[in-house]
PDB file of C-alpha atoms and ligand atoms in Angstrom:
ATOM      1  CA  UNK A   1     120.427 118.970 121.914  1.00 65.00           C
ATOM      2  CA  UNK A   2     117.037 117.184 121.656  1.00 80.00           C
ATOM      3  CA  UNK A   3     116.903 113.428 122.156  1.00 89.00           C
ATOM      4  CA  UNK A   4     117.100 111.485 118.869  1.00 95.00           C
ATOM      5  CA  UNK A   5     113.588 110.485 117.810  1.00 97.00           C
ATOM      6  CA  UNK A   6     114.389 107.923 115.116  1.00 98.00           C
ATOM      7  CA  UNK A   7     117.092 105.457 116.156  1.00 98.00           C
ATOM      8  CA  UNK A   8     118.391 102.857 113.689  1.00 98.00           C
ATOM      9  CA  UNK A   9     120.384  99.826 114.847  1.00 98.00           C
ATOM     10  CA  UNK A  10     121.902  97.599 112.166  1.00 98.00           C
ATOM     11  CA  UNK A  11     124.373  94.758 112.202  1.00 97.00           C
ATOM     12  CA  UNK A  12     124.997  91.113 111.359  1.00 97.00           C
ATOM     13  CA  UNK A  13     123.196  88.047 112.743  1.00 95.00           C
ATOM     14  CA  UNK A  14     123.077  87.686 116.529  1.00 93.00           C
ATOM     15  CA  UNK A  15     125.174  90.783 117.189  1.00 95.00           C
ATOM     16  CA  UNK A  16     122.934  91.839 120.093  1.00 93.00           C
ATOM     17  CA  UNK A  17     120.822  94.364 118.162  1.00 95.00           C
ATOM     18  CA  UNK A  18     117.507  93.185 119.579  1.00 93.00           C
ATOM     19  CA  UNK A  19     118.741  93.121 123.179  1.00 93.00           C
ATOM     20  CA  UNK A  20     120.118  96.634 122.795  1.00 96.00           C
ATOM     21  CA  UNK A  21     117.087  97.923 120.889  1.00 96.00           C
ATOM     22  CA  UNK A  22     114.591  96.510 123.365  1.00 94.00           C
ATOM     23  CA  UNK A  23     116.344  98.027 126.387  1.00 96.00           C
ATOM     24  CA  UNK A  24     116.899 101.350 124.692  1.00 97.00           C
ATOM     25  CA  UNK A  25     113.256 101.625 123.614  1.00 95.00           C
ATOM     26  CA  UNK A  26     112.147 100.776 127.146  1.00 94.00           C
ATOM     27  CA  UNK A  27     114.471 103.401 128.658  1.00 96.00           C
ATOM     28  CA  UNK A  28     113.315 106.106 126.231  1.00 96.00           C
ATOM     29  CA  UNK A  29     109.635 105.127 126.219  1.00 95.00           C
ATOM     30  CA  UNK A  30     109.849 104.502 122.448  1.00 95.00           C
ATOM     31  CA  UNK A  31     108.407 101.805 120.199  1.00 91.00           C
ATOM     32  CA  UNK A  32     110.760  98.864 119.651  1.00 93.00           C
ATOM     33  CA  UNK A  33     110.516  97.485 116.130  1.00 93.00           C
ATOM     34  CA  UNK A  34     112.560  94.419 115.200  1.00 94.00           C
ATOM     35  CA  UNK A  35     112.305  94.249 111.396  1.00 96.00           C
ATOM     36  CA  UNK A  36     113.967  90.803 111.274  1.00 96.00           C
ATOM     37  CA  UNK A  37     110.711  89.391 112.628  1.00 95.00           C
ATOM     38  CA  UNK A  38     108.934  90.400 109.404  1.00 96.00           C
ATOM     39  CA  UNK A  39     111.412  88.535 107.169  1.00 97.00           C
ATOM     40  CA  UNK A  40     111.178  85.569 109.526  1.00 97.00           C
ATOM     41  CA  UNK A  41     107.349  85.731 109.365  1.00 96.00           C
ATOM     42  CA  UNK A  42     107.308  85.632 105.551  1.00 97.00           C
ATOM     43  CA  UNK A  43     109.720  82.680 105.653  1.00 97.00           C
ATOM     44  CA  UNK A  44     107.517  80.809 108.148  1.00 96.00           C
ATOM     45  CA  UNK A  45     104.437  81.589 106.042  1.00 95.00           C
ATOM     46  CA  UNK A  46     106.248  80.076 103.016  1.00 96.00           C
ATOM     47  CA  UNK A  47     107.039  76.934 105.028  1.00 95.00           C
ATOM     48  CA  UNK A  48     103.393  76.691 106.185  1.00 93.00           C
ATOM     49  CA  UNK A  49     102.182  77.054 102.601  1.00 93.00           C
ATOM     50  CA  UNK A  50     104.682  74.366 101.547  1.00 95.00           C
ATOM     51  CA  UNK A  51     106.147  76.891  99.116  1.00 94.00           C
ATOM     52  CA  UNK A  52     109.690  76.409  97.862  1.00 94.00           C
ATOM     53  CA  UNK A  53     111.779  79.220  99.421  1.00 92.00           C
ATOM     54  CA  UNK A  54     113.719  79.351  96.135  1.00 93.00           C
ATOM     55  CA  UNK A  55     110.532  80.189  94.195  1.00 96.00           C
ATOM     56  CA  UNK A  56     110.882  83.981  94.107  1.00 97.00           C
ATOM     57  CA  UNK A  57     107.478  84.687  92.504  1.00 97.00           C
ATOM     58  CA  UNK A  58     105.505  82.616  95.025  1.00 97.00           C
ATOM     59  CA  UNK A  59     107.412  83.952  98.051  1.00 97.00           C
ATOM     60  CA  UNK A  60     107.074  87.540  96.817  1.00 97.00           C
ATOM     61  CA  UNK A  61     103.304  87.120  96.385  1.00 97.00           C
ATOM     62  CA  UNK A  62     103.145  85.766  99.933  1.00 96.00           C
ATOM     63  CA  UNK A  63     105.085  88.765 101.279  1.00 95.00           C
ATOM     64  CA  UNK A  64     102.653  91.088  99.517  1.00 96.00           C
ATOM     65  CA  UNK A  65      99.583  89.377 100.951  1.00 95.00           C
ATOM     66  CA  UNK A  66     100.439  87.976 104.363  1.00 93.00           C
ATOM     67  CA  UNK A  67      99.214  90.029 107.336  1.00 92.00           C
ATOM     68  CA  UNK A  68     101.987  90.334 109.913  1.00 91.00           C
ATOM     69  CA  UNK A  69     101.085  91.837 113.253  1.00 88.00           C
ATOM     70  CA  UNK A  70     103.337  92.659 116.192  1.00 85.00           C
ATOM     71  CA  UNK A  71     101.548  93.060 119.535  1.00 86.00           C
ATOM     72  CA  UNK A  72     102.517  93.454 123.191  1.00 84.00           C
ATOM     73  CA  UNK A  73     103.454  90.093 124.786  1.00 87.00           C
ATOM     74  CA  UNK A  74     100.416  87.974 125.742  1.00 92.00           C
ATOM     75  CA  UNK A  75     102.456  85.423 127.730  1.00 92.00           C
ATOM     76  CA  UNK A  76     105.346  85.630 130.170  1.00 90.00           C
ATOM     77  CA  UNK A  77     107.383  82.936 128.419  1.00 87.00           C
ATOM     78  CA  UNK A  78     110.397  85.014 127.465  1.00 82.00           C
ATOM     79  CA  UNK A  79     108.850  86.678 124.406  1.00 85.00           C
ATOM     80  CA  UNK A  80     109.452  90.410 123.784  1.00 82.00           C
ATOM     81  CA  UNK A  81     106.250  90.679 121.749  1.00 85.00           C
ATOM     82  CA  UNK A  82     103.626  88.522 120.033  1.00 90.00           C
ATOM     83  CA  UNK A  83     104.128  87.823 116.341  1.00 93.00           C
ATOM     84  CA  UNK A  84     100.884  87.086 114.504  1.00 94.00           C
ATOM     85  CA  UNK A  85     100.739  85.751 110.966  1.00 94.00           C
ATOM     86  CA  UNK A  86      97.270  86.060 109.407  1.00 93.00           C
ATOM     87  CA  UNK A  87      95.906  86.343 112.952  1.00 93.00           C
ATOM     88  CA  UNK A  88      97.655  83.203 114.295  1.00 95.00           C
ATOM     89  CA  UNK A  89     100.364  83.323 116.963  1.00 96.00           C
ATOM     90  CA  UNK A  90     103.735  82.401 115.440  1.00 96.00           C
ATOM     91  CA  UNK A  91     106.028  84.005 118.020  1.00 95.00           C
ATOM     92  CA  UNK A  92     108.181  80.936 118.582  1.00 94.00           C
ATOM     93  CA  UNK A  93     107.797  79.413 115.119  1.00 95.00           C
ATOM     94  CA  UNK A  94     109.623  82.367 113.522  1.00 96.00           C
ATOM     95  CA  UNK A  95     112.661  81.567 115.723  1.00 93.00           C
ATOM     96  CA  UNK A  96     112.931  77.976 114.444  1.00 92.00           C
ATOM     97  CA  UNK A  97     116.160  76.675 112.935  1.00 91.00           C
ATOM     98  CA  UNK A  98     114.333  75.870 109.680  1.00 93.00           C
ATOM     99  CA  UNK A  99     113.334  79.537 109.384  1.00 96.00           C
ATOM    100  CA  UNK A 100     116.959  80.588 109.932  1.00 94.00           C
ATOM    101  CA  UNK A 101     118.015  78.194 107.173  1.00 93.00           C
ATOM    102  CA  UNK A 102     115.933  80.069 104.571  1.00 96.00           C
ATOM    103  CA  UNK A 103     115.332  83.589 105.848  1.00 97.00           C
ATOM    104  CA  UNK A 104     118.298  85.196 104.087  1.00 96.00           C
ATOM    105  CA  UNK A 105     117.270  83.678 100.745  1.00 97.00           C
ATOM    106  CA  UNK A 106     113.757  85.120 101.223  1.00 97.00           C
ATOM    107  CA  UNK A 107     115.121  88.499 102.405  1.00 97.00           C
ATOM    108  CA  UNK A 108     117.243  88.866  99.263  1.00 97.00           C
ATOM    109  CA  UNK A 109     114.203  88.991  96.936  1.00 98.00           C
ATOM    110  CA  UNK A 110     113.657  92.625  95.812  1.00 97.00           C
ATOM    111  CA  UNK A 111     109.843  92.257  95.840  1.00 97.00           C
ATOM    112  CA  UNK A 112     109.865  90.935  99.399  1.00 98.00           C
ATOM    113  CA  UNK A 113     112.064  93.823 100.537  1.00 97.00           C
ATOM    114  CA  UNK A 114     109.873  96.350  98.744  1.00 97.00           C
ATOM    115  CA  UNK A 115     106.713  95.055 100.442  1.00 95.00           C
ATOM    116  CA  UNK A 116     108.212  94.929 103.934  1.00 96.00           C
ATOM    117  CA  UNK A 117     110.429  97.999 103.949  1.00 96.00           C
ATOM    118  CA  UNK A 118     107.549 100.240 102.827  1.00 94.00           C
ATOM    119  CA  UNK A 119     105.628  99.201 105.960  1.00 92.00           C
ATOM    120  CA  UNK A 120     108.709  99.662 108.138  1.00 95.00           C
ATOM    121  CA  UNK A 121     109.325 103.153 106.782  1.00 96.00           C
ATOM    122  CA  UNK A 122     105.705 104.210 107.303  1.00 93.00           C
ATOM    123  CA  UNK A 123     105.845 103.159 110.953  1.00 93.00           C
ATOM    124  CA  UNK A 124     109.365 104.519 111.556  1.00 95.00           C
ATOM    125  CA  UNK A 125     108.561 107.971 110.231  1.00 96.00           C
ATOM    126  CA  UNK A 126     106.123 108.475 113.123  1.00 94.00           C
ATOM    127  CA  UNK A 127     109.230 108.876 115.320  1.00 96.00           C
ATOM    128  CA  UNK A 128     109.962 107.864 118.904  1.00 96.00           C
ATOM    129  CA  UNK A 129     111.102 104.539 117.552  1.00 96.00           C
ATOM    130  CA  UNK A 130     114.081 102.211 117.860  1.00 97.00           C
ATOM    131  CA  UNK A 131     114.188 100.161 114.668  1.00 97.00           C
ATOM    132  CA  UNK A 132     116.501  97.174 114.345  1.00 97.00           C
ATOM    133  CA  UNK A 133     117.626  95.353 111.185  1.00 98.00           C
ATOM    134  CA  UNK A 134     120.194  95.217 108.396  1.00 98.00           C
ATOM    135  CA  UNK A 135     119.281  98.203 106.203  1.00 98.00           C
ATOM    136  CA  UNK A 136     117.526 100.641 108.536  1.00 98.00           C
ATOM    137  CA  UNK A 137     120.197 103.363 108.529  1.00 98.00           C
ATOM    138  CA  UNK A 138     120.964 102.917 104.833  1.00 98.00           C
ATOM    139  CA  UNK A 139     117.601 102.287 103.122  1.00 97.00           C
ATOM    140  CA  UNK A 140     114.528 102.183 105.379  1.00 98.00           C
ATOM    141  CA  UNK A 141     115.186 105.324 107.427  1.00 98.00           C
ATOM    142  CA  UNK A 142     118.289 107.091 106.083  1.00 98.00           C
ATOM    143  CA  UNK A 143     117.123 110.236 107.897  1.00 98.00           C
ATOM    144  CA  UNK A 144     117.438 108.518 111.314  1.00 98.00           C
ATOM    145  CA  UNK A 145     118.737 110.866 114.031  1.00 98.00           C
ATOM    146  CA  UNK A 146     121.071 108.245 115.495  1.00 98.00           C
ATOM    147  CA  UNK A 147     122.520 105.258 113.648  1.00 98.00           C
ATOM    148  CA  UNK A 148     124.344 102.437 115.390  1.00 98.00           C
ATOM    149  CA  UNK A 149     126.155  99.606 113.620  1.00 98.00           C
ATOM    150  CA  UNK A 150     126.661  96.791 116.104  1.00 97.00           C
ATOM    151  CA  UNK A 151     129.246  94.187 115.218  1.00 96.00           C
ATOM    152  CA  UNK A 152     131.125  91.277 116.834  1.00 96.00           C
ATOM    153  CA  UNK A 153     133.133  88.309 115.573  1.00 97.00           C
ATOM    154  CA  UNK A 154     131.146  85.378 114.153  1.00 97.00           C
ATOM    155  CA  UNK A 155     132.390  83.113 116.959  1.00 97.00           C
ATOM    156  CA  UNK A 156     131.187  85.439 119.723  1.00 96.00           C
ATOM    157  CA  UNK A 157     127.838  85.922 118.004  1.00 96.00           C
ATOM    158  CA  UNK A 158     127.349  82.175 117.553  1.00 97.00           C
ATOM    159  CA  UNK A 159     128.161  81.592 121.229  1.00 96.00           C
ATOM    160  CA  UNK A 160     125.582  84.199 122.255  1.00 93.00           C
ATOM    161  CA  UNK A 161     122.898  82.619 120.070  1.00 93.00           C
ATOM    162  CA  UNK A 162     123.861  79.189 121.458  1.00 95.00           C
ATOM    163  CA  UNK A 163     123.457  80.438 125.061  1.00 94.00           C
ATOM    164  CA  UNK A 164     120.158  82.120 124.150  1.00 90.00           C
ATOM    165  CA  UNK A 165     118.789  78.865 122.670  1.00 89.00           C
ATOM    166  CA  UNK A 166     119.862  76.846 125.718  1.00 92.00           C
ATOM    167  CA  UNK A 167     118.150  79.382 127.975  1.00 88.00           C
ATOM    168  CA  UNK A 168     114.958  79.000 125.945  1.00 84.00           C
ATOM    169  CA  UNK A 169     115.167  75.215 126.267  1.00 84.00           C
ATOM    170  CA  UNK A 170     115.882  74.773 122.534  1.00 81.00           C
ATOM    171  CA  UNK A 171     118.354  72.186 121.310  1.00 78.00           C
ATOM    172  CA  UNK A 172     121.544  73.907 120.220  1.00 87.00           C
ATOM    173  CA  UNK A 173     124.577  72.856 118.211  1.00 94.00           C
ATOM    174  CA  UNK A 174     127.334  75.494 118.326  1.00 97.00           C
ATOM    175  CA  UNK A 175     128.979  74.462 115.034  1.00 97.00           C
ATOM    176  CA  UNK A 176     125.656  74.474 113.180  1.00 95.00           C
ATOM    177  CA  UNK A 177     124.787  77.908 114.620  1.00 96.00           C
ATOM    178  CA  UNK A 178     128.202  79.293 113.623  1.00 97.00           C
ATOM    179  CA  UNK A 179     127.788  77.944 110.087  1.00 97.00           C
ATOM    180  CA  UNK A 180     124.296  79.498 109.831  1.00 95.00           C
ATOM    181  CA  UNK A 181     125.479  82.873 111.180  1.00 96.00           C
ATOM    182  CA  UNK A 182     128.322  82.937 108.610  1.00 97.00           C
ATOM    183  CA  UNK A 183     126.057  81.878 105.743  1.00 97.00           C
ATOM    184  CA  UNK A 184     123.389  84.476 106.587  1.00 96.00           C
ATOM    185  CA  UNK A 185     126.071  87.184 106.857  1.00 96.00           C
ATOM    186  CA  UNK A 186     127.403  86.162 103.448  1.00 97.00           C
ATOM    187  CA  UNK A 187     123.977  86.284 101.759  1.00 96.00           C
ATOM    188  CA  UNK A 188     122.866  89.439 103.632  1.00 96.00           C
ATOM    189  CA  UNK A 189     126.003  91.414 102.755  1.00 96.00           C
ATOM    190  CA  UNK A 190     126.302  90.365  99.116  1.00 97.00           C
ATOM    191  CA  UNK A 191     122.671  90.706  97.938  1.00 96.00           C
ATOM    192  CA  UNK A 192     121.946  93.255  95.200  1.00 95.00           C
ATOM    193  CA  UNK A 193     119.220  95.164  97.066  1.00 95.00           C
ATOM    194  CA  UNK A 194     119.830  96.773 100.478  1.00 96.00           C
ATOM    195  CA  UNK A 195     122.874  94.718 101.467  1.00 96.00           C
ATOM    196  CA  UNK A 196     124.041  94.660 105.064  1.00 96.00           C
ATOM    197  CA  UNK A 197     126.524  97.503 105.447  1.00 96.00           C
ATOM    198  CA  UNK A 198     127.120 100.330 107.915  1.00 97.00           C
ATOM    199  CA  UNK A 199     125.729 103.727 106.889  1.00 98.00           C
ATOM    200  CA  UNK A 200     128.499 106.302 106.434  1.00 97.00           C
ATOM    201  CA  UNK A 201     127.178 108.279 109.384  1.00 97.00           C
ATOM    202  CA  UNK A 202     126.659 105.265 111.665  1.00 98.00           C
ATOM    203  CA  UNK A 203     128.515 104.918 114.939  1.00 97.00           C
ATOM    204  CA  UNK A 204     130.230 101.534 114.946  1.00 96.00           C
ATOM    205  CA  UNK A 205     130.376  99.485 118.105  1.00 96.00           C
ATOM    206  CA  UNK A 206     132.274  96.227 118.381  1.00 94.00           C
ATOM    207  CA  UNK A 207     130.733  94.138 121.130  1.00 91.00           C
ATOM    208  CA  UNK A 208     133.408  91.385 121.252  1.00 92.00           C
ATOM    209  CA  UNK A 209     134.777  92.900 124.426  1.00 86.00           C
ATOM    210  CA  UNK A 210     131.623  94.670 125.632  1.00 92.00           C
ATOM    211  CA  UNK A 211     128.759  92.950 127.399  1.00 92.00           C
ATOM    212  CA  UNK A 212     125.094  93.834 126.805  1.00 92.00           C
ATOM    213  CA  UNK A 213     125.054  96.282 129.729  1.00 96.00           C
ATOM    214  CA  UNK A 214     128.154  98.139 128.505  1.00 96.00           C
ATOM    215  CA  UNK A 215     126.757  98.410 124.968  1.00 96.00           C
ATOM    216  CA  UNK A 216     123.467  99.719 126.370  1.00 97.00           C
ATOM    217  CA  UNK A 217     125.212 102.322 128.571  1.00 97.00           C
ATOM    218  CA  UNK A 218     127.324 103.565 125.661  1.00 97.00           C
ATOM    219  CA  UNK A 219     124.313 104.007 123.359  1.00 97.00           C
ATOM    220  CA  UNK A 220     122.170 105.520 126.108  1.00 96.00           C
ATOM    221  CA  UNK A 221     124.908 108.107 126.658  1.00 96.00           C
ATOM    222  CA  UNK A 222     124.808 108.907 122.926  1.00 95.00           C
ATOM    223  CA  UNK A 223     121.085 109.670 123.282  1.00 93.00           C
ATOM    224  CA  UNK A 224     121.594 112.267 125.987  1.00 85.00           C
TER     225      UNK A 224
HETATM  226  O1  CDP B   1     118.289  87.925 115.309  1.00 61.64           O
HETATM  227  P1  CDP B   1     119.183  87.738 114.116  1.00 61.64           P
HETATM  228  O2  CDP B   1     120.226  88.796 114.031  1.00 61.64           O
HETATM  229  O3  CDP B   1     119.740  86.350 114.011  1.00 61.64           O
HETATM  230  O4  CDP B   1     118.273  87.837 112.825  1.00 61.64           O
HETATM  231  P2  CDP B   1     117.093  88.858 112.497  1.00 61.64           P
HETATM  232  O5  CDP B   1     117.495  90.250 112.835  1.00 61.64           O
HETATM  233  O6  CDP B   1     115.834  88.332 113.095  1.00 61.64           O
HETATM  234  O7  CDP B   1     117.011  88.760 110.908  1.00 61.64           O
HETATM  235  C1  CDP B   1     116.748  87.542 110.240  1.00 61.64           C
HETATM  236  C2  CDP B   1     117.124  87.714 108.771  1.00 61.64           C
HETATM  237  O8  CDP B   1     116.232  88.649 108.173  1.00 61.64           O
HETATM  238  C3  CDP B   1     118.518  88.259 108.483  1.00 61.64           C
HETATM  239  O9  CDP B   1     119.526  87.258 108.419  1.00 61.64           O
HETATM  240  C4  CDP B   1     118.321  88.937 107.127  1.00 61.64           C
HETATM  241  O10 CDP B   1     118.425  88.010 106.080  1.00 61.64           O
HETATM  242  C5  CDP B   1     116.885  89.426 107.180  1.00 61.64           C
HETATM  243  N1  CDP B   1     116.741  90.863 107.490  1.00 61.64           N
HETATM  244  C6  CDP B   1     116.942  91.773 106.474  1.00 61.64           C
HETATM  245  O11 CDP B   1     117.314  91.387 105.369  1.00 61.64           O
HETATM  246  N2  CDP B   1     116.717  93.104 106.678  1.00 61.64           N
HETATM  247  C7  CDP B   1     116.318  93.549 107.875  1.00 61.64           C
HETATM  248  N3  CDP B   1     116.082  94.850 108.028  1.00 61.64           N
HETATM  249  C8  CDP B   1     116.151  92.649 108.948  1.00 61.64           C
HETATM  250  C9  CDP B   1     116.386  91.300 108.734  1.00 61.64           C
END
């Protein structure tokens, strides 16, 4: 059996998708594409433009016009890649708590999704790609050769995000992170367009009792 060329990894907030996707792409020599970064970039652009995140028309116009670029990391400060918004480095800004407070509202707008998922699909169809998000196996690349749905309880996911923030030297409040994770899950899974859900043909993995290494080994085995 040939190795899967298009690999889709979906799942709720902080379920370990990016960690898994990054390692898998590295092991296979594929492109790693974290689509969440694009929704975060549009949200940060809205904050920079002092736009109201609840103003769908303004945010949609921004999503249609902003130039988001993902490049290899230019600094060894823990980043997996550089995120450029209209040519300016915004790698750490897109990870801010204020972005996480609004990103799911922005990502629910149909026009925003249309603008971003068209770009994701164009890049994904080239193959040799590990694409991570909420709707990759269901909407962006339903023809993916391997689909993984990575889940874990909200408490475990919040603890992981808390540890990640501490490691990055960010201030972290576990209860606030848990509340944000739950709220984003609620908005992401109930929106009208491309809600967060496992594709029928996705392989589900629950990482409550599996560490990052065990999840990686399981998925790597599925690729062979
Ligand atoms: O890293 P984490 O799981 O916390 O979030 P992310 O993957 O960076 O995604 C941030 C937000 O973008 C999500 O909460 C969704 O609202 C949105 N998103 C989406 O709607 N569709 C995608 N394919 C990826 C992200």
